[in-house]
Amino acid sequence: MRVLVTGGAGFIGSHFVRRLVAQGDEVVVLDKLTYAGNRANLAGLEHEFHQGDIADPVAVAQAAKGCAAIVNFAAESHVDRSILGPAEFITTDVLGTQVLLTHARDRGLRFVQVSTDEVYGDIPLGASPSTEDAPIRASSPYSASKAGGDLQVLAYVRTFGVNASITRGANTYGSHQFPEKLLPLFITNALDGLQLPVYGDGKQRREWLHAEDHCAGVELVLREGEPGGVYNVSGQERENMDVVRGILDHTGASPDLVRHVEDRPGHDRRYAVDSSKLRALGWSPSHSFGSGGLADTVAWYRENRDWWEPLKSDEYKAYYAEQYASRLDES
Ligand code: NAD
Ligand code: DAU
């Protein structure tokens, strides 16, 4: 099958391209190459590449020529950046999704929207993991924009009969993740002996899902998901401080690097999703966060400094200062 993978130069999108190429699918990538997009992630993978914006109907039509399906990974994806500046999140995550859906409708293409467990908002400790029919209770500008994209998908299914499904994945980890989110930021900082800024008490909980397991779920939904179907992709639940302790163990960095800093505004305490629906299609994860997943990820960053060191550019340093300088000064 010829598949358009939007956001294919990003973290999870590039793992998905690797998966499809290995299986002999024909892959076209449409990616704007924002700060998070990196063509090095696609090195050695046979694909057709288009640099462009998913919110631009002309760029979408050109890239999608001959494709039978669109899988949309393209997004502004970092919660902290959405707090510093939400506008771009609406343009890409809501309007961009609607432009892709319109193309899928007009050309009769299969469509998969890669969404997030964050749309359910935080789940009280002890409460059952969210099923797909749980209400949308987005907390951050990022999760609200992803929820807006999801609602567009469901509206296009119902109103126009588009053959579209949605995946809602948990916190994803693995190689090739831009060093701004918890895992790649703390691993690379720990390797460099830099401070590790833990928001608040660090007792927030997330589910950790390996990028390859996430992509296996998305692929299954692409091939077998129902039109209008929503599918959670779960991970293994950990408290943030447990994750930080794991990073210290695997990097050998000093616990003195840990700083508890001012919390993220609107910070969700816990995410947890029930993936029974996807498991019923045949999905099961093959990586374990505690037994190898985190250790392998730390090893990848240790061995691939030439991948991440150039990403800590002047733009990155400006973002880092805006996000962390006063927090770290006050800690
Ligand atoms: P990422 O930030 O690493 O990559 C996003 C990619 O999209 C980049 O290559 C970027 O250049 C591209 N992009 C951004 N705006 C674009 C636009 N307007 N047009 C075309 N391309 C554009 O993100 P990721 O972590 O790989 O996440 C991929 C998808 O998975 C996102 O939709 C995200 O919401 C979702 N998701 C991520 C996680 C996670 O933990 N990282 C978990 C669940 C769901
Ligand atoms: O749950 C899926 C979501 O996971 C995806 O949709 C998002 O794209 C992805 O960014 C991620 O969102 P989170 O906000 O959960 O991930 P992040 O890595 O930013 O933060 C994970 C936890 O670590 C969260 O409780 C905040 C905390 N944290 C994060 C950073 C960057 C810190 O304590 N310090 C930090 O510097």
Coordinates of C-alpha atoms and ligand atoms in Angstrom, one line a residue:
M1 CA 0.0 0.0 0.0
R2 CA 1.2 3.6 -0.7
V3 CA 0.8 5.5 2.5
L4 CA 1.2 9.2 3.3
V5 CA 2.8 9.6 6.7
T6 CA 2.5 13.2 7.9
G7 CA 5.0 14.2 10.6
G8 CA 7.2 11.3 9.4
A9 CA 10.4 13.1 10.2
G10 CA 9.5 13.4 13.9
F11 CA 10.0 10.9 16.8
I12 CA 7.1 8.4 16.5
G13 CA 6.4 9.1 12.8
S14 CA 9.9 8.1 11.8
H15 CA 9.6 4.8 13.8
F16 CA 6.3 4.3 11.8
V17 CA 8.1 4.9 8.5
R18 CA 10.8 2.4 9.5
R19 CA 8.1 -0.2 10.2
L20 CA 6.2 0.3 7.0
V21 CA 9.3 0.3 4.8
A22 CA 10.5 -2.9 6.5
Q23 CA 7.2 -4.5 5.5
G24 CA 7.5 -3.4 1.9
D25 CA 4.9 -0.6 1.9
E26 CA 5.5 2.5 -0.3
V27 CA 5.9 5.5 2.0
V28 CA 5.5 9.2 1.3
V29 CA 6.4 11.6 4.1
L30 CA 4.9 15.1 4.4
D31 CA 6.7 17.1 7.1
K32 CA 7.1 20.8 7.7
L33 CA 10.4 20.2 9.4
T34 CA 9.7 22.3 12.5
Y35 CA 12.3 22.3 15.3
A36 CA 11.1 18.7 16.1
G37 CA 11.4 17.4 12.5
N38 CA 14.7 15.9 11.5
R39 CA 15.5 14.2 8.2
A40 CA 18.3 12.3 9.9
N41 CA 15.6 10.3 11.5
L42 CA 14.8 8.8 8.1
A43 CA 18.4 8.1 7.0
G44 CA 18.6 4.9 5.1
L45 CA 14.9 4.4 4.7
E46 CA 13.4 4.3 1.2
H47 CA 10.7 7.0 1.0
E48 CA 9.5 10.0 -1.0
F49 CA 9.9 13.2 1.0
H50 CA 7.8 16.4 0.7
Q51 CA 8.6 19.4 3.0
G52 CA 5.3 21.1 3.6
D53 CA 2.5 22.0 6.0
I54 CA -0.5 19.8 6.6
A55 CA -2.6 23.0 6.9
D56 CA -1.8 23.8 3.3
P57 CA -4.2 22.0 0.9
V58 CA -1.9 22.3 -2.1
A59 CA 1.0 20.7 -0.3
V60 CA -1.3 17.9 1.0
A61 CA -2.7 17.2 -2.5
Q62 CA 0.8 17.0 -4.0
A63 CA 2.2 14.7 -1.4
A64 CA -0.9 12.5 -1.3
K65 CA -0.9 11.7 -5.0
G66 CA -1.4 7.9 -5.5
C67 CA -1.7 7.2 -1.8
A68 CA -4.5 4.9 -0.5
A69 CA -4.2 6.2 3.1
I70 CA -3.0 9.0 5.3
V71 CA -1.6 8.4 8.8
N72 CA -1.4 11.8 10.6
F73 CA 1.5 12.0 13.1
A74 CA 2.1 15.7 12.3
A75 CA 1.5 17.9 15.4
E76 CA 2.9 20.4 17.7
S77 CA 3.4 17.9 20.5
H78 CA 4.9 19.4 23.6
V79 CA 2.7 20.5 26.5
D80 CA 5.2 23.1 27.9
R81 CA 5.5 24.8 24.5
S82 CA 1.7 24.9 24.3
I83 CA 1.7 26.9 27.5
L84 CA 4.3 29.3 26.3
G85 CA 2.5 29.8 22.9
P86 CA -0.8 28.0 22.0
A87 CA -1.5 29.5 18.6
E88 CA 0.6 27.1 16.5
F89 CA -1.1 24.2 18.2
I90 CA -4.5 25.2 16.8
T91 CA -3.1 25.8 13.3
T92 CA -1.4 22.4 13.0
D93 CA -3.4 20.1 15.4
V94 CA -6.9 21.3 14.6
L95 CA -6.8 23.1 11.2
G96 CA -4.1 20.8 9.8
T97 CA -6.2 17.8 10.7
Q98 CA -9.2 19.3 9.1
V99 CA -7.3 20.0 5.8
L100 CA -6.1 16.3 5.7
L101 CA -9.6 15.1 6.4
T102 CA -11.0 17.1 3.6
H103 CA -8.5 15.6 1.2
A104 CA -9.2 12.1 2.5
R105 CA -13.0 12.8 2.0
D106 CA -12.5 14.2 -1.5
R107 CA -10.3 11.3 -2.7
G108 CA -11.8 8.4 -0.7
L109 CA -8.7 7.7 1.3
R110 CA -8.4 5.7 4.6
F111 CA -7.3 8.1 7.4
V112 CA -5.8 7.4 10.8
Q113 CA -5.4 10.2 13.4
V114 CA -2.6 9.6 15.9
S115 CA -4.0 11.2 19.1
T116 CA -3.2 11.0 22.8
D117 CA -4.4 9.7 26.1
E118 CA -4.1 13.4 27.3
V119 CA -7.5 14.2 25.8
Y120 CA -9.2 12.3 28.8
G121 CA -7.6 14.7 31.3
D122 CA -6.2 13.4 34.6
I123 CA -7.5 10.2 36.1
P124 CA -7.7 10.1 39.9
L125 CA -5.4 7.7 41.7
G126 CA -7.2 4.4 42.1
A127 CA -9.8 5.2 39.4
S128 CA -10.0 2.7 36.5
P129 CA -8.1 3.5 33.3
S130 CA -10.1 5.4 30.7
T131 CA -12.0 3.5 28.0
E132 CA -12.5 5.1 24.6
D133 CA -16.0 6.3 25.6
A134 CA -14.8 8.4 28.5
P135 CA -15.5 12.1 28.2
I136 CA -12.9 14.5 26.7
R137 CA -11.5 16.6 29.5
A138 CA -8.5 18.2 28.0
S139 CA -6.3 20.3 30.4
S140 CA -3.6 22.0 28.4
P141 CA -3.7 24.0 25.2
Y142 CA -1.9 20.9 23.6
S143 CA -4.4 18.4 24.7
A144 CA -7.3 20.7 23.8
S145 CA -5.9 21.1 20.3
K146 CA -5.5 17.3 19.9
A147 CA -9.1 16.9 21.2
G148 CA -10.2 19.4 18.6
G149 CA -8.5 17.3 15.9
D150 CA -10.2 14.2 17.2
L151 CA -13.6 15.8 17.1
Q152 CA -13.1 16.9 13.5
V153 CA -12.2 13.3 12.7
L154 CA -15.4 12.0 14.3
A155 CA -17.5 14.7 12.6
Y156 CA -16.0 13.8 9.2
V157 CA -16.9 10.2 9.8
R158 CA -20.5 10.9 10.7
T159 CA -21.2 13.8 8.3
F160 CA -19.2 12.7 5.2
G161 CA -18.7 9.0 5.7
V162 CA -14.9 9.3 5.8
N163 CA -13.1 6.0 6.6
A164 CA -11.2 7.3 9.6
S165 CA -10.1 5.9 12.9
I166 CA -8.3 7.4 15.9
T167 CA -5.5 6.1 18.2
R168 CA -4.9 7.5 21.6
G169 CA -1.4 6.6 22.8
A170 CA 0.3 6.9 26.1
N171 CA 3.7 8.6 26.8
T172 CA 6.0 7.2 24.2
Y173 CA 9.7 6.6 24.6
G174 CA 12.6 5.2 22.5
S175 CA 15.3 6.4 20.2
H176 CA 15.2 9.7 18.1
Q177 CA 13.0 11.7 20.5
F178 CA 13.8 15.5 20.5
P179 CA 15.4 16.3 23.9
E180 CA 12.6 18.4 25.3
K181 CA 10.2 15.8 26.9
L182 CA 10.9 14.2 30.3
L183 CA 12.8 11.1 29.1
P184 CA 15.2 12.5 26.4
L185 CA 15.7 15.8 28.3
F186 CA 16.6 14.1 31.6
I187 CA 18.7 11.4 29.9
T188 CA 20.8 13.9 27.9
N189 CA 21.1 16.3 30.9
A190 CA 22.1 13.4 33.1
L191 CA 24.8 12.3 30.6
D192 CA 26.1 15.9 30.6
G193 CA 25.9 16.3 34.4
L194 CA 23.2 19.0 34.1
Q195 CA 20.3 19.6 36.5
L196 CA 17.1 17.6 36.2
P197 CA 14.1 19.9 36.8
V198 CA 11.3 17.9 38.3
Y199 CA 8.0 19.7 38.2
G200 CA 6.4 19.9 41.7
D201 CA 6.5 16.9 43.9
G202 CA 7.3 14.5 41.0
K203 CA 4.4 12.2 42.1
Q204 CA 2.6 12.6 38.8
R205 CA 2.0 9.3 37.0
R206 CA 2.3 8.5 33.3
E207 CA 2.1 5.3 31.3
W208 CA 5.3 4.5 29.3
L209 CA 4.8 3.0 25.8
H210 CA 7.7 2.0 23.5
A211 CA 7.6 3.8 20.1
E212 CA 7.7 0.4 18.3
D213 CA 4.7 -0.8 20.3
H214 CA 2.9 2.4 19.7
C215 CA 3.5 2.1 15.9
A216 CA 2.4 -1.5 15.9
G217 CA -0.9 -0.3 17.4
V218 CA -1.3 2.5 14.8
E219 CA -0.5 0.0 12.0
L220 CA -3.1 -2.4 13.2
V221 CA -5.7 0.3 13.4
L222 CA -4.7 1.5 9.9
R223 CA -5.3 -2.0 8.5
E224 CA -8.2 -3.3 10.7
G225 CA -9.7 -0.4 12.6
E226 CA -13.4 0.4 12.2
P227 CA -14.5 3.7 10.6
G228 CA -15.2 6.0 13.5
G229 CA -13.4 3.6 15.9
V230 CA -11.2 5.0 18.7
Y231 CA -8.4 2.8 20.1
N232 CA -6.3 3.4 23.2
V233 CA -2.7 2.3 23.2
S234 CA -1.5 1.8 26.8
G235 CA 1.9 1.7 28.4
Q236 CA 3.3 0.8 31.8
E237 CA 2.4 3.1 34.7
R238 CA 5.1 4.8 36.7
E239 CA 5.4 7.7 39.1
N240 CA 7.7 10.4 37.6
M241 CA 10.2 10.1 40.4
D242 CA 10.6 6.4 39.7
V243 CA 11.4 7.2 36.1
V244 CA 13.9 9.8 37.3
R245 CA 15.6 7.3 39.7
G246 CA 15.8 4.8 36.8
I247 CA 17.5 7.4 34.6
L248 CA 20.0 8.1 37.4
D249 CA 20.7 4.4 37.8
H250 CA 21.2 3.8 34.1
T251 CA 23.3 6.9 33.4
G252 CA 25.3 6.7 36.7
A253 CA 24.5 10.4 37.3
S254 CA 24.4 11.9 40.8
P255 CA 21.1 12.3 42.6
D256 CA 22.3 15.8 43.5
L257 CA 21.3 16.8 39.9
V258 CA 17.6 16.5 40.8
R259 CA 15.8 19.8 41.4
H260 CA 12.2 20.1 42.4
V261 CA 11.0 23.2 40.5
E262 CA 7.8 25.2 40.1
D263 CA 5.1 23.0 38.7
R264 CA 3.6 23.0 35.2
P265 CA 0.4 25.1 35.2
G266 CA -2.7 22.9 34.9
H267 CA -0.5 19.8 35.3
D268 CA -2.4 16.5 35.0
R269 CA -1.5 14.1 37.9
R270 CA -2.2 10.9 36.2
Y271 CA -3.0 9.3 32.8
A272 CA -4.1 5.7 32.5
V273 CA -5.9 4.1 29.5
D274 CA -7.6 0.7 28.9
S275 CA -6.4 -0.8 25.7
S276 CA -8.7 -3.9 25.7
K277 CA -10.2 -2.8 22.4
L278 CA -6.9 -2.7 20.6
R279 CA -5.8 -6.0 22.3
A280 CA -9.0 -7.6 20.9
L281 CA -7.7 -6.7 17.4
G282 CA -4.5 -8.6 18.3
W283 CA -2.1 -5.9 19.7
S284 CA 0.2 -6.6 22.6
P285 CA 3.3 -4.7 23.6
S286 CA 6.7 -6.4 23.1
H287 CA 8.8 -4.0 25.2
S288 CA 8.8 -3.6 28.9
F289 CA 9.8 -0.2 30.4
G290 CA 11.4 -1.7 33.5
S291 CA 13.0 -4.8 31.9
G292 CA 15.1 -3.3 29.1
G293 CA 13.0 -0.5 27.6
L294 CA 14.4 2.4 29.7
A295 CA 17.9 0.9 29.8
D296 CA 18.0 0.5 26.0
T297 CA 16.8 4.0 25.5
V298 CA 19.5 5.4 27.8
A299 CA 22.1 3.3 25.9
W300 CA 20.9 4.8 22.6
Y301 CA 21.3 8.3 23.8
R302 CA 24.7 7.5 25.3
E303 CA 25.8 6.0 21.9
N304 CA 24.3 8.6 19.7
R305 CA 25.5 12.0 20.9
D306 CA 26.1 13.0 17.3
W307 CA 22.3 12.8 16.8
W308 CA 21.2 14.9 19.8
E309 CA 24.1 17.3 20.5
P310 CA 23.4 19.4 17.4
L311 CA 19.7 19.7 18.4
K312 CA 20.7 21.6 21.5
S313 CA 21.1 24.7 19.3
D314 CA 20.7 28.4 19.9
E315 CA 16.9 28.1 19.4
Y316 CA 16.8 25.2 21.9
K317 CA 18.9 27.2 24.4
A318 CA 16.5 30.1 24.1
Y319 CA 13.5 27.8 24.7
Y320 CA 15.4 26.1 27.6
A321 CA 16.1 29.4 29.3
E322 CA 12.5 30.6 28.9
Q323 CA 11.2 27.3 30.3
Y324 CA 13.6 26.6 33.1
A325 CA 16.0 29.5 34.0
S326 CA 13.8 31.2 36.6
R327 CA 12.5 27.8 37.9
L328 CA 16.0 26.6 38.5
D329 CA 17.1 29.9 40.0
E330 CA 14.3 29.6 42.6
S331 CA 14.8 25.9 43.3
Ligands
NAD1 P1 7.3 15.2 17.3 O1 7.1 16.6 17.9 O2 8.6 14.5 17.6 O3 7.1 15.2 15.7 C1 6.1 16.0 15.1 C2 6.5 16.0 13.6 O4 5.4 16.8 12.9 C3 7.8 16.8 13.3 O5 8.5 16.1 12.4 C4 7.3 18.1 12.8 O6 8.3 18.7 11.9 C5 6.0 17.7 12.1 N1 5.1 18.9 12.0 C6 4.7 19.8 12.9 N2 3.9 20.6 12.4 C7 3.6 20.3 11.1 C8 2.8 20.8 10.1 N3 2.0 21.9 10.3 N4 2.8 20.2 8.9 C9 3.6 19.1 8.7 N5 4.4 18.6 9.6 C10 4.4 19.2 10.8 O7 6.0 14.4 17.8 P2 5.9 12.9 18.3 O8 6.2 12.8 19.7 O9 6.5 12.0 17.3 O10 4.3 12.7 18.2 C11 3.7 12.3 17.0 C12 2.2 12.3 17.1 O11 1.9 11.4 18.2 C13 1.6 13.6 17.5 O12 0.4 13.8 16.9 C14 1.4 13.5 19.0 O13 0.3 14.3 19.4 C15 1.1 12.0 19.2 N6 1.4 11.4 20.5 C16 2.7 11.6 21.0 C17 3.0 10.9 22.2 C18 4.4 11.1 22.8 O14 4.6 10.7 23.9 N7 5.4 11.7 22.1 C19 2.1 10.1 22.8 C20 0.8 10.0 22.2 C21 0.5 10.6 21.1
DAU2 O1 0.4 11.1 27.3 C1 0.8 11.3 26.0 C2 1.5 12.6 25.9 O2 2.7 12.4 26.5 C3 1.7 13.0 24.4 O3 0.5 13.3 23.8 C4 2.6 14.3 24.4 O4 2.9 14.6 23.0 C5 3.9 14.0 25.1 O5 4.6 15.2 25.2 C6 3.6 13.5 26.5 O6 3.0 14.5 27.3 P1 3.5 14.8 28.9 O7 3.2 16.1 29.2 O8 3.0 13.7 29.8 O9 5.1 14.5 28.6 P2 6.4 15.2 29.2 O10 7.5 14.4 28.8 O11 6.4 16.7 28.8 O12 6.2 15.1 30.8 C7 6.1 13.8 31.4 C8 5.9 14.1 32.9 O13 7.2 14.6 33.4 C9 4.9 15.1 33.3 O14 4.3 14.8 34.5 C10 5.6 16.4 33.4 C11 7.0 15.9 34.0 N1 8.1 16.8 33.6 C12 8.4 17.0 32.3 C13 9.4 17.8 31.9 C14 9.7 18.2 30.4 C15 9.0 17.3 34.6 O15 8.8 17.0 35.8 N2 10.0 18.1 34.2 C16 10.3 18.4 32.9 O16 11.2 19.2 32.6

